[in-house]
Short mmCIF file of C-alpha atoms in Angstrom, two decimals:
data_model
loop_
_atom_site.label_atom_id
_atom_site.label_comp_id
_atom_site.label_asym_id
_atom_site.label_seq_id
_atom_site.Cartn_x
_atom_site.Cartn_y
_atom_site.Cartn_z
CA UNK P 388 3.51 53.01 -25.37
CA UNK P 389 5.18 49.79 -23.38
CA UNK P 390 8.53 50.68 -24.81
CA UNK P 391 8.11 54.26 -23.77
CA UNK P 392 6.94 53.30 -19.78
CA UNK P 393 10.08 50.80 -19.66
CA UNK P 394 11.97 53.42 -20.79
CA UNK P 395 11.21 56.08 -18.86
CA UNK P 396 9.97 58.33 -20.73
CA UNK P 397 6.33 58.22 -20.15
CA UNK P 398 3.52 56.78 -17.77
CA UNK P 399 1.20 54.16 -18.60
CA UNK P 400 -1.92 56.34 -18.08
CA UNK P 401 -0.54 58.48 -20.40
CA UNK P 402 -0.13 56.07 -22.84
CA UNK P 403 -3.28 54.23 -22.23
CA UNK P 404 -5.48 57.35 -22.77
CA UNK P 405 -2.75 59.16 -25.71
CA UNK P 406 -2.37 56.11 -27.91
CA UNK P 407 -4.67 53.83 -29.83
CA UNK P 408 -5.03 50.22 -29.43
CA UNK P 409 -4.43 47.24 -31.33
CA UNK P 410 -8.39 45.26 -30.35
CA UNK P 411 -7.05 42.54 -32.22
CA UNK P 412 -3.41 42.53 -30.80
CA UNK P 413 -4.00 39.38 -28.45
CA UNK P 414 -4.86 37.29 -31.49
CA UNK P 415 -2.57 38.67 -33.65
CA UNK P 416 0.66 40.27 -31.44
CA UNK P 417 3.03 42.09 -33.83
CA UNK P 418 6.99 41.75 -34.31
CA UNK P 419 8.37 43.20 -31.10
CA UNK P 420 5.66 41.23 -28.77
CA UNK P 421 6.89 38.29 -30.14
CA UNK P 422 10.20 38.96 -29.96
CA UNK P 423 9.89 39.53 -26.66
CA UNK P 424 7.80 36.98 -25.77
CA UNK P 425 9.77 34.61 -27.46
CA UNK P 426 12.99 35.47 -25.86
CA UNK P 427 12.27 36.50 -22.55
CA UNK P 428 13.04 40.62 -23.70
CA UNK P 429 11.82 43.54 -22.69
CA UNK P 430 10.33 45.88 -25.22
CA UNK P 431 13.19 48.46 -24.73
CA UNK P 432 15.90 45.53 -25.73
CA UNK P 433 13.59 44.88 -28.34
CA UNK P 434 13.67 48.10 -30.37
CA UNK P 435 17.14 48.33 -29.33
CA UNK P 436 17.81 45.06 -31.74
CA UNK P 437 15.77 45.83 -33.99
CA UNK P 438 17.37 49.19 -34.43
CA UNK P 439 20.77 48.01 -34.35
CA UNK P 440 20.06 45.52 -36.94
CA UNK P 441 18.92 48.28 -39.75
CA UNK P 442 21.96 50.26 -38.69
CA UNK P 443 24.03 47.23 -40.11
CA UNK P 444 21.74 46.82 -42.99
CA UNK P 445 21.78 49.83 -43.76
CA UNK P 446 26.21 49.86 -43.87
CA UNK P 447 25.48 46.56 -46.41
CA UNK P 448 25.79 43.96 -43.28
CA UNK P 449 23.35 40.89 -44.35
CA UNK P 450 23.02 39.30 -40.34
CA UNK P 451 19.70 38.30 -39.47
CA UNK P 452 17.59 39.63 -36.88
CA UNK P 453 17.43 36.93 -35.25
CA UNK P 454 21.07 37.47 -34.56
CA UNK P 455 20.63 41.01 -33.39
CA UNK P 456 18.09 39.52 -30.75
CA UNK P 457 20.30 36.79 -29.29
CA UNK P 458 23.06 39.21 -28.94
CA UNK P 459 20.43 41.30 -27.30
CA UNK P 460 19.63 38.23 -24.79
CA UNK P 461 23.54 38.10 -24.55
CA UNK P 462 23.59 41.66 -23.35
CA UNK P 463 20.61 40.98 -20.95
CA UNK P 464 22.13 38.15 -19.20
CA UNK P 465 25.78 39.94 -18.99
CA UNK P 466 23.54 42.94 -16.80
CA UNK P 467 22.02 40.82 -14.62
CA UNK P 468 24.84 39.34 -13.80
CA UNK P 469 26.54 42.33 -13.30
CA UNK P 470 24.16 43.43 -11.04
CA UNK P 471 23.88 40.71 -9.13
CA UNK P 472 27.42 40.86 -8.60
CA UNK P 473 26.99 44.67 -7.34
#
């Protein structure tokens, strides 16, 4: 639900009364909180790593995810520069 309110393409009221919810998610926060948490991402960058980095699996690459993600915090930094710079 996150991913789709950062993206645009829903509301968070929506989502809060559409979409289940984790009760144990605070004690136990899956892959893409993490991630995100961990490396200062938002959700949307996120799946767009994680996406990315099953693309290249799936065309035989062996890179981590991990790598996927820092490129992702690459990308990040590179568009707030930019728009600073704007």
């Amino acid at each position: 639900g996150v991913r789709a309110v950062q993206a645009g393409q829903a509301r968070m009221s929506d989502c809060v009364t559409q979409f289940e919810g984790n009760m144990d998610a605070e004690a136990h926060p899956g892959l893409r909180v993490r991630l995100a948490k961990e490396h200062a991402l938002n959700f949307v960058q996120v799946d767009r790593a994680i996406d990315a980095y099953h693309r290249a699996a799936d065309e035989g690459s062996t890179a981590s995810l991990l790598s996927f993600v820092e490129a992702a915090k690459v990308d990040a930094i590179a568009e707030v520069i930019e728009q600073a710079e704007v």
